[in-house]
Amino acid sequence: MTPRLARWLVNGALLGCAAIALLPLVWMLSVSFMAPGAASSLPPPLLPAHPTLGNYRELFAHAGMGRYVLNSLLVSGAIALFALACNLMAGYAFAKLRFAGRERLFQALIGALVIPAQVAMLPLFLLLKYAGLVNSYAGVIVPGMATIFGIYLVRQYARGVPDELLEAARIDGAGEWRIFVQIVLPLLKPIMVTLTVFTFLAAWNDFMWPLIVLTGQEHYTLPLALASLAREHSEDSELMMAGSVVTVLPVIALFLAMQRHYLAGLLLGSVKG
């Protein structure tokens, strides 16, 4: 087999896999512009015969999708911001600061990665109930303010910061906080972008924890609102697809816009130290 033929075969296989992966998303977008009932015919049409924005108008005018979009933006943005601050400080401390029990504590954190998140949901819910945070935005935000994976990611990247640079700053009289803000943070920009995108996407798509802690519909995020909409309009495929597009499109746009920085920070962080 010639190298040119092998290249064509590999590229063809990759394009075929990409088409299979993208076909459901393309059809979802197409159905969202169809008139009510059009997608239920057999065989289902691939493209709308008479494109309409009626499904989107119905979502935002009567289903209250605008409020749920704002709820998701608020919750996901707050989680990404707080997680960025907490994970950066904790990851840097594990990488560069000396304190008693550092290695054992980090090993315990890494060991906790193998524990399913569902195991901790009941005790976490009870803690939030005692704190009066159930059915509130804070009840969704607080558990996501720090993650073990985020701390690990920052630690691996921060280990590549030269110790000589930090020691020189200490000799010049800089305090630890000033070193962290003025010297370390600029060097951590790639991993900051990666961590922000990763955390925002996880918070935006999270369904299980908001379902447990949010009982009032006024606090629903988009995944919860979409599930509630599916119960009320189980036969309206076009409306459901429009809701899916509203839910998926922002995170796809964010990932595509930040893809280069996201992947660069993730790969660099995996090989540091």
Coordinates of C-alpha atoms in Angstrom, one line a residue, residues 37 56 59 70 73 99-100 102 104 110 114 124 131 149 158 167 174 184 186 198 203 210 226 228 237 250 264 273:
G37 CA -45.7 17.3 13.6
Y56 CA -38.0 29.0 19.3
L59 CA -39.8 28.3 23.9
L70 CA -29.9 33.0 32.6
L73 CA -25.3 31.2 32.9
F99 CA 3.7 22.4 54.7
A100 CA 3.2 19.4 57.1
R102 CA 1.4 17.9 52.0
R104 CA -0.2 12.5 52.3
I110 CA -6.0 11.4 44.4
V114 CA -11.9 6.6 42.4
L124 CA -23.7 16.5 50.8
A131 CA -27.1 25.0 56.2
F149 CA -9.2 16.9 39.1
A158 CA 2.6 24.6 38.4
E167 CA 13.2 32.1 45.5
A174 CA 7.9 39.7 48.0
V184 CA 2.7 32.6 39.2
P186 CA 0.7 34.9 34.4
F198 CA -13.6 22.4 31.5
A203 CA -21.5 22.8 35.2
P210 CA -29.3 20.3 40.3
L226 CA -35.5 20.5 29.1
S228 CA -39.5 19.2 32.5
S237 CA -40.4 16.6 18.8
P250 CA -23.7 27.9 23.7
A264 CA -2.8 23.3 24.6
G273 CA 7.0 17.7 36.2

